[in-house]
C-alpha cells in the first residue's frame, strides 16, 4: 500500500485527492457510497502490476477531497465535470472506466455525456436505468418502496446524520453496519433512531474476511473528520439530476460495457433488477453491452470481497481495446 502515490489535483473549482500507481493506459476507478479511493486498493495494486496506470480519486465530499456546503454542488453535472477535468489533467484523450455503486451511476452519466473519453466501461453492481420522464426518482422510490426506503430516509438534511451520530463508536459503527450487510434488497431501514444500531444485547456484526479492522479504521477516520453530509448530498441531488438530465431522455449508452454483479447484491436482489438485467431491457438501453457476469454467493462490495476475480474480469475485458 505504501507504493501507492497520493496527490491533490485542482479540478472544476475543487481540490480532489487522487491515489494512483503504475504506467501505461489509464484505468479510472470511481467509488460509491460509503467508500473512498481505498475500496480500489486491490485493483490499484493488481492493474498497475500488469501494465496499466490505475487512478482512483476521492469524489467531491469524500475523504481528502473538498466538500462544498450546498446540496446543489453535488449534482451529476458537477460530479461528471470533476472527472472530465481529472482526465484532462492526466494528459490523455481516453481512459478505461471501472465503477461501483454510486460510482457506477456517475459513470453511466459520464458515458452518456462524454462517450468520447471512455474507451470501455466495467460496471460493478448498478446497471444503467433510463430516465423516467413522468416521475422524479425520489417520488418513484417512495411510491414503490415506502418512506423507510434508504434513499427516502436520506433526503432531509441533518436527519439521518443525527441518527448516525447516536450510534456508539461514531463512523466506525455506521460503516460496519453498511459494509457487512448481506440482506436482500430493497434496503428498508428500521424505525428512526434504530437504523445503524445493533439489536439490544447483540454485538455488532462481525467483520467479513475481506475487511480488516485496519481497513475499517482507515475509512472511519475520514468520516470522523468530515462527517457523512457530503456523501449523503449525492442522494439529495437525485431529483435535481432528474431535472438537469431532461435533454438525455431516451438516449442509449453507446460505449463497450461489461457488467458484473453478485447474486447476493442488495441491488441485484431488489425486485425487478434481475428481470431487467437478464430479460433484454438492459441490453436494449446499452446496445454495446458485451458481457454480463453474475458472481455466485457474492454481495454488494464485490471488488473487495473477490478482488482477484474482479481484477481478472477487468483485465480480460479492457485488454481487448
Short mmCIF file of C-alpha atoms in Angstrom, two decimals:
data_model
loop_
_atom_site.label_atom_id
_atom_site.label_comp_id
_atom_site.label_asym_id
_atom_site.label_seq_id
_atom_site.Cartn_x
_atom_site.Cartn_y
_atom_site.Cartn_z
CA UNK A 1 0.00 0.00 0.00
CA UNK A 2 2.88 2.39 0.66
CA UNK A 3 3.79 2.23 -3.05
CA UNK A 4 0.52 3.96 -3.99
CA UNK A 5 1.12 7.64 -4.69
CA UNK A 6 -1.18 10.40 -3.47
CA UNK A 7 -1.62 13.92 -4.75
CA UNK A 8 -4.16 16.73 -4.92
CA UNK A 9 -5.46 17.97 -8.27
CA UNK A 10 -7.40 21.18 -8.91
CA UNK A 11 -10.49 20.22 -10.93
CA UNK A 12 -13.69 22.09 -11.70
CA UNK A 13 -13.27 24.53 -8.84
CA UNK A 14 -12.40 21.99 -6.11
CA UNK A 15 -9.33 20.20 -4.81
CA UNK A 16 -9.57 16.47 -5.49
CA UNK A 17 -7.44 13.84 -3.76
CA UNK A 18 -6.16 11.16 -6.14
CA UNK A 19 -4.47 7.83 -5.41
CA UNK A 20 -2.54 6.28 -8.30
CA UNK A 21 0.08 3.76 -9.28
CA UNK A 22 1.62 2.38 -12.45
CA UNK A 23 2.44 3.38 -16.01
CA UNK A 24 0.51 2.70 -19.18
CA UNK A 25 -3.10 3.08 -20.35
CA UNK A 26 -5.16 4.75 -17.63
CA UNK A 27 -7.89 2.94 -15.73
CA UNK A 28 -10.09 5.42 -13.85
CA UNK A 29 -11.73 3.89 -10.78
CA UNK A 30 -14.87 5.59 -9.42
CA UNK A 31 -16.03 4.61 -5.93
CA UNK A 32 -19.51 4.63 -4.43
CA UNK A 33 -21.11 5.12 -1.01
CA UNK A 34 -19.76 4.87 1.65
CA UNK A 35 -16.42 4.05 0.07
CA UNK A 36 -13.33 6.12 -0.72
CA UNK A 37 -10.49 5.61 -3.18
CA UNK A 38 -9.47 2.92 -0.69
CA UNK A 39 -12.14 0.50 -1.91
CA UNK A 40 -9.99 0.04 -5.04
CA UNK A 41 -6.75 -0.80 -3.17
CA UNK A 42 -6.61 -4.35 -4.58
CA UNK A 43 -7.40 -3.19 -8.11
CA UNK A 44 -4.81 -0.39 -7.97
CA UNK A 45 -2.09 -2.85 -6.99
CA UNK A 46 -3.29 -5.55 -9.36
CA UNK A 47 -3.78 -3.49 -12.53
CA UNK A 48 -0.66 -1.38 -12.00
CA UNK A 49 1.40 -4.56 -11.93
CA UNK A 50 0.00 -5.55 -15.33
CA UNK A 51 0.97 -2.50 -17.35
CA UNK A 52 -1.78 -0.03 -16.51
CA UNK A 53 -1.88 3.28 -14.68
CA UNK A 54 -4.57 2.98 -12.02
CA UNK A 55 -6.13 6.28 -10.93
CA UNK A 56 -8.66 6.40 -8.07
CA UNK A 57 -9.95 9.75 -6.79
CA UNK A 58 -11.93 10.56 -3.68
CA UNK A 59 -15.08 12.07 -5.20
CA UNK A 60 -16.14 15.53 -4.03
CA UNK A 61 -17.50 15.34 -0.49
CA UNK A 62 -15.45 12.24 0.31
CA UNK A 63 -12.17 11.59 2.06
CA UNK A 64 -9.46 14.14 1.36
CA UNK A 65 -11.28 15.93 -1.47
CA UNK A 66 -13.14 19.19 -0.93
CA UNK A 67 -16.71 19.09 0.40
CA UNK A 68 -18.83 22.02 -0.82
CA UNK A 69 -21.63 23.03 1.54
CA UNK A 70 -24.63 23.28 -0.77
CA UNK A 71 -26.62 20.25 -1.89
CA UNK A 72 -26.79 21.63 -5.42
CA UNK A 73 -22.98 21.39 -5.62
CA UNK A 74 -23.38 17.61 -5.76
CA UNK A 75 -25.37 17.47 -9.00
CA UNK A 76 -24.41 14.93 -11.62
CA UNK A 77 -23.12 17.81 -13.77
CA UNK A 78 -20.67 18.81 -11.04
CA UNK A 79 -19.50 15.24 -10.41
CA UNK A 80 -19.04 14.36 -14.08
CA UNK A 81 -17.38 17.75 -14.59
CA UNK A 82 -14.87 16.87 -11.88
CA UNK A 83 -13.99 13.62 -13.65
CA UNK A 84 -13.72 15.19 -17.09
CA UNK A 85 -11.32 17.77 -15.64
CA UNK A 86 -9.37 15.00 -13.92
CA UNK A 87 -8.98 13.10 -17.21
CA UNK A 88 -7.82 16.29 -18.93
CA UNK A 89 -5.26 16.84 -16.18
CA UNK A 90 -3.84 13.38 -16.87
CA UNK A 91 -2.94 14.45 -20.39
CA UNK A 92 -4.89 11.76 -22.26
CA UNK A 93 -7.93 11.76 -24.51
CA UNK A 94 -9.46 8.48 -23.34
CA UNK A 95 -9.49 6.24 -20.28
CA UNK A 96 -10.91 2.91 -19.25
CA UNK A 97 -13.53 3.31 -16.51
CA UNK A 98 -14.29 0.91 -13.66
CA UNK A 99 -17.02 1.96 -11.25
CA UNK A 100 -19.13 0.63 -8.39
CA UNK A 101 -22.38 1.65 -6.66
CA UNK A 102 -22.82 5.46 -6.86
CA UNK A 103 -19.65 5.46 -8.92
CA UNK A 104 -21.48 3.34 -11.48
CA UNK A 105 -24.37 5.81 -11.62
CA UNK A 106 -21.85 8.59 -12.20
CA UNK A 107 -20.01 6.54 -14.82
CA UNK A 108 -23.23 5.90 -16.76
CA UNK A 109 -23.69 9.68 -16.92
CA UNK A 110 -20.06 10.14 -17.93
CA UNK A 111 -20.63 7.64 -20.75
CA UNK A 112 -23.82 9.47 -21.77
CA UNK A 113 -22.38 12.98 -21.68
CA UNK A 114 -18.80 12.30 -22.82
CA UNK A 115 -18.60 8.93 -24.53
CA UNK A 116 -15.62 10.28 -26.45
CA UNK A 117 -13.33 9.97 -23.42
CA UNK A 118 -14.38 6.44 -22.35
CA UNK A 119 -12.62 3.56 -24.14
CA UNK A 120 -14.66 0.93 -22.30
CA UNK A 121 -16.56 0.65 -19.03
CA UNK A 122 -16.55 -2.17 -16.46
CA UNK A 123 -19.64 -1.63 -14.31
CA UNK A 124 -19.96 -3.21 -10.89
CA UNK A 125 -23.38 -3.67 -9.27
CA UNK A 126 -25.61 -0.86 -10.58
CA UNK A 127 -26.96 -1.24 -14.14
CA UNK A 128 -27.93 1.68 -16.33
CA UNK A 129 -31.51 2.83 -15.84
CA UNK A 130 -33.04 5.25 -18.36
CA UNK A 131 -34.59 8.47 -17.14
CA UNK A 132 -38.34 8.24 -16.47
CA UNK A 133 -39.76 11.50 -17.86
CA UNK A 134 -43.04 11.07 -15.97
CA UNK A 135 -41.87 10.92 -12.35
CA UNK A 136 -38.95 12.15 -10.24
CA UNK A 137 -36.78 9.38 -8.75
CA UNK A 138 -37.40 10.04 -5.04
CA UNK A 139 -41.15 10.13 -5.62
CA UNK A 140 -40.85 6.87 -7.53
CA UNK A 141 -38.87 5.18 -4.75
CA UNK A 142 -41.33 6.40 -2.13
CA UNK A 143 -44.27 5.10 -4.12
CA UNK A 144 -42.72 1.69 -4.77
CA UNK A 145 -40.78 1.01 -1.55
CA UNK A 146 -42.24 3.38 1.06
CA UNK A 147 -40.94 6.17 3.27
CA UNK A 148 -38.35 3.97 5.01
CA UNK A 149 -36.54 3.04 1.80
CA UNK A 150 -32.99 4.19 2.47
CA UNK A 151 -32.89 6.79 -0.31
CA UNK A 152 -36.10 8.35 1.03
CA UNK A 153 -34.74 8.41 4.58
CA UNK A 154 -31.57 10.13 3.35
CA UNK A 155 -33.42 13.12 1.86
CA UNK A 156 -33.93 15.57 4.74
CA UNK A 157 -30.66 17.36 5.60
CA UNK A 158 -29.43 16.54 9.08
CA UNK A 159 -31.95 13.82 9.94
CA UNK A 160 -30.00 10.70 9.03
CA UNK A 161 -26.77 12.36 10.19
CA UNK A 162 -28.39 12.77 13.61
CA UNK A 163 -29.26 9.07 13.67
CA UNK A 164 -25.71 8.19 12.69
CA UNK A 165 -24.35 10.41 15.48
CA UNK A 166 -26.39 8.48 18.04
CA UNK A 167 -24.57 5.24 17.24
CA UNK A 168 -21.71 4.27 19.53
CA UNK A 169 -18.17 4.38 18.12
CA UNK A 170 -19.42 7.02 15.67
CA UNK A 171 -18.46 6.50 12.00
CA UNK A 172 -16.91 3.10 12.57
CA UNK A 173 -20.17 1.56 13.78
CA UNK A 174 -22.15 3.10 10.91
CA UNK A 175 -19.68 1.84 8.32
CA UNK A 176 -19.56 -1.60 9.88
CA UNK A 177 -23.34 -1.79 9.69
CA UNK A 178 -23.35 -0.86 6.00
CA UNK A 179 -20.34 -2.83 4.82
CA UNK A 180 -21.31 -6.10 6.48
CA UNK A 181 -24.93 -6.34 5.33
CA UNK A 182 -25.90 -9.26 3.13
CA UNK A 183 -29.64 -8.74 3.32
CA UNK A 184 -31.53 -8.92 0.02
CA UNK A 185 -32.90 -5.72 -1.47
CA UNK A 186 -34.70 -3.42 -1.28
CA UNK A 187 -32.89 -1.75 1.61
CA UNK A 188 -35.58 -0.70 4.07
CA UNK A 189 -34.24 1.00 7.19
CA UNK A 190 -35.53 0.21 10.70
CA UNK A 191 -37.61 2.86 12.51
CA UNK A 192 -35.98 6.22 13.09
CA UNK A 193 -33.29 6.10 15.74
CA UNK A 194 -32.54 2.40 15.14
CA UNK A 195 -31.13 2.39 11.61
CA UNK A 196 -27.48 1.73 12.40
CA UNK A 197 -27.69 0.21 15.85
CA UNK A 198 -27.16 -3.41 16.76
CA UNK A 199 -30.13 -5.08 18.41
CA UNK A 200 -30.17 -4.66 22.20
CA UNK A 201 -27.89 -7.24 23.75
CA UNK A 202 -26.36 -8.16 20.38
CA UNK A 203 -22.75 -7.45 19.44
CA UNK A 204 -22.03 -5.51 16.24
CA UNK A 205 -21.89 -7.68 13.12
CA UNK A 206 -18.50 -9.38 12.71
CA UNK A 207 -16.19 -8.09 10.01
CA UNK A 208 -16.07 -10.27 6.90
CA UNK A 209 -12.78 -11.88 5.93
CA UNK A 210 -12.20 -9.30 3.21
CA UNK A 211 -12.43 -6.30 5.57
CA UNK A 212 -9.82 -5.94 8.30
CA UNK A 213 -10.02 -3.79 11.40
CA UNK A 214 -7.28 -1.64 9.83
CA UNK A 215 -9.34 -1.19 6.64
CA UNK A 216 -12.41 -0.15 8.60
CA UNK A 217 -10.44 2.21 10.81
CA UNK A 218 -8.88 3.99 7.83
CA UNK A 219 -12.23 4.69 6.17
CA UNK A 220 -13.84 5.61 9.50
CA UNK A 221 -11.07 8.12 10.24
CA UNK A 222 -12.01 10.11 7.14
CA UNK A 223 -15.70 10.18 8.08
CA UNK A 224 -14.88 11.21 11.62
CA UNK A 225 -13.01 14.20 10.19
CA UNK A 226 -15.69 15.32 7.72
CA UNK A 227 -18.95 13.54 8.56
CA UNK A 228 -21.43 11.95 6.17
CA UNK A 229 -23.19 15.04 4.82
CA UNK A 230 -21.16 15.37 1.61
CA UNK A 231 -21.73 11.78 0.52
CA UNK A 232 -25.40 11.93 1.55
CA UNK A 233 -25.85 15.01 -0.64
CA UNK A 234 -25.49 12.75 -3.68
CA UNK A 235 -28.83 11.18 -2.72
CA UNK A 236 -30.32 14.60 -2.00
CA UNK A 237 -29.40 15.72 -5.53
CA UNK A 238 -31.23 12.89 -7.28
CA UNK A 239 -34.32 14.92 -8.13
CA UNK A 240 -32.13 17.82 -9.24
CA UNK A 241 -30.26 15.41 -11.51
CA UNK A 242 -33.58 14.30 -12.98
CA UNK A 243 -34.34 17.91 -13.89
CA UNK A 244 -30.88 18.59 -15.32
CA UNK A 245 -30.76 15.44 -17.47
CA UNK A 246 -34.04 16.00 -19.32
CA UNK A 247 -32.17 16.52 -22.64
CA UNK A 248 -30.82 12.95 -22.41
CA UNK A 249 -34.24 11.30 -22.05
CA UNK A 250 -34.41 8.19 -24.23
CA UNK A 251 -30.71 8.21 -25.02
CA UNK A 252 -28.85 4.90 -25.30
CA UNK A 253 -25.40 4.43 -23.77
CA UNK A 254 -23.04 3.59 -26.60
CA UNK A 255 -19.70 2.58 -25.13
CA UNK A 256 -18.43 -1.01 -24.75
CA UNK A 257 -19.60 -2.32 -21.36
CA UNK A 258 -19.00 -5.33 -19.14
CA UNK A 259 -21.41 -5.65 -16.21
CA UNK A 260 -20.53 -7.64 -13.08
CA UNK A 261 -22.77 -8.22 -10.07
CA UNK A 262 -23.04 -10.68 -7.19
CA UNK A 263 -26.19 -12.74 -6.94
CA UNK A 264 -26.42 -11.70 -3.27
CA UNK A 265 -26.00 -7.98 -4.06
CA UNK A 266 -28.66 -5.78 -2.47
CA UNK A 267 -29.07 -4.03 -5.84
CA UNK A 268 -29.44 -7.22 -7.87
CA UNK A 269 -31.93 -8.70 -5.39
CA UNK A 270 -34.16 -5.60 -5.45
CA UNK A 271 -37.44 -6.51 -7.22
CA UNK A 272 -37.27 -6.04 -10.97
CA UNK A 273 -33.49 -5.75 -11.35
CA UNK A 274 -32.77 -9.40 -12.26
CA UNK A 275 -35.52 -9.32 -14.86
CA UNK A 276 -34.19 -6.06 -16.32
CA UNK A 277 -30.57 -7.26 -16.45
CA UNK A 278 -31.31 -10.71 -17.87
CA UNK A 279 -34.50 -10.11 -19.83
CA UNK A 280 -33.26 -7.81 -22.58
CA UNK A 281 -34.13 -4.41 -21.11
CA UNK A 282 -30.55 -3.63 -20.08
CA UNK A 283 -29.15 -4.65 -23.47
CA UNK A 284 -31.76 -2.52 -25.25
CA UNK A 285 -30.65 0.59 -23.36
CA UNK A 286 -26.93 -0.26 -23.57
CA UNK A 287 -26.56 -1.75 -27.07
CA UNK A 288 -22.78 -2.23 -26.75
CA UNK A 289 -23.18 -4.31 -23.57
CA UNK A 290 -20.79 -7.17 -24.31
CA UNK A 291 -20.73 -9.27 -21.15
CA UNK A 292 -22.89 -9.85 -18.08
CA UNK A 293 -21.26 -11.73 -15.21
CA UNK A 294 -23.30 -12.92 -12.20
CA UNK A 295 -20.97 -13.99 -9.38
CA UNK A 296 -22.45 -16.72 -7.20
CA UNK A 297 -22.60 -16.07 -3.45
CA UNK A 298 -21.09 -12.59 -3.73
CA UNK A 299 -22.70 -9.50 -2.19
CA UNK A 300 -22.55 -5.76 -2.89
CA UNK A 301 -18.90 -4.87 -2.20
CA UNK A 302 -17.67 -7.39 -4.75
CA UNK A 303 -14.41 -5.64 -5.68
CA UNK A 304 -13.28 -6.05 -2.07
CA UNK A 305 -14.91 -9.42 -1.43
CA UNK A 306 -13.44 -11.08 -4.56
CA UNK A 307 -10.54 -8.84 -5.60
CA UNK A 308 -8.56 -11.36 -7.65
CA UNK A 309 -11.60 -12.44 -9.65
CA UNK A 310 -12.63 -8.84 -10.27
CA UNK A 311 -9.10 -7.91 -11.36
CA UNK A 312 -9.15 -10.79 -13.85
CA UNK A 313 -12.56 -9.75 -15.18
CA UNK A 314 -11.37 -6.16 -15.64
CA UNK A 315 -8.14 -7.18 -17.37
CA UNK A 316 -9.80 -9.69 -19.70
CA UNK A 317 -12.19 -7.00 -20.89
CA UNK A 318 -10.00 -3.91 -21.24
CA UNK A 319 -7.15 -5.76 -22.98
CA UNK A 320 -9.47 -6.17 -25.99
CA UNK A 321 -9.25 -2.45 -26.72
#
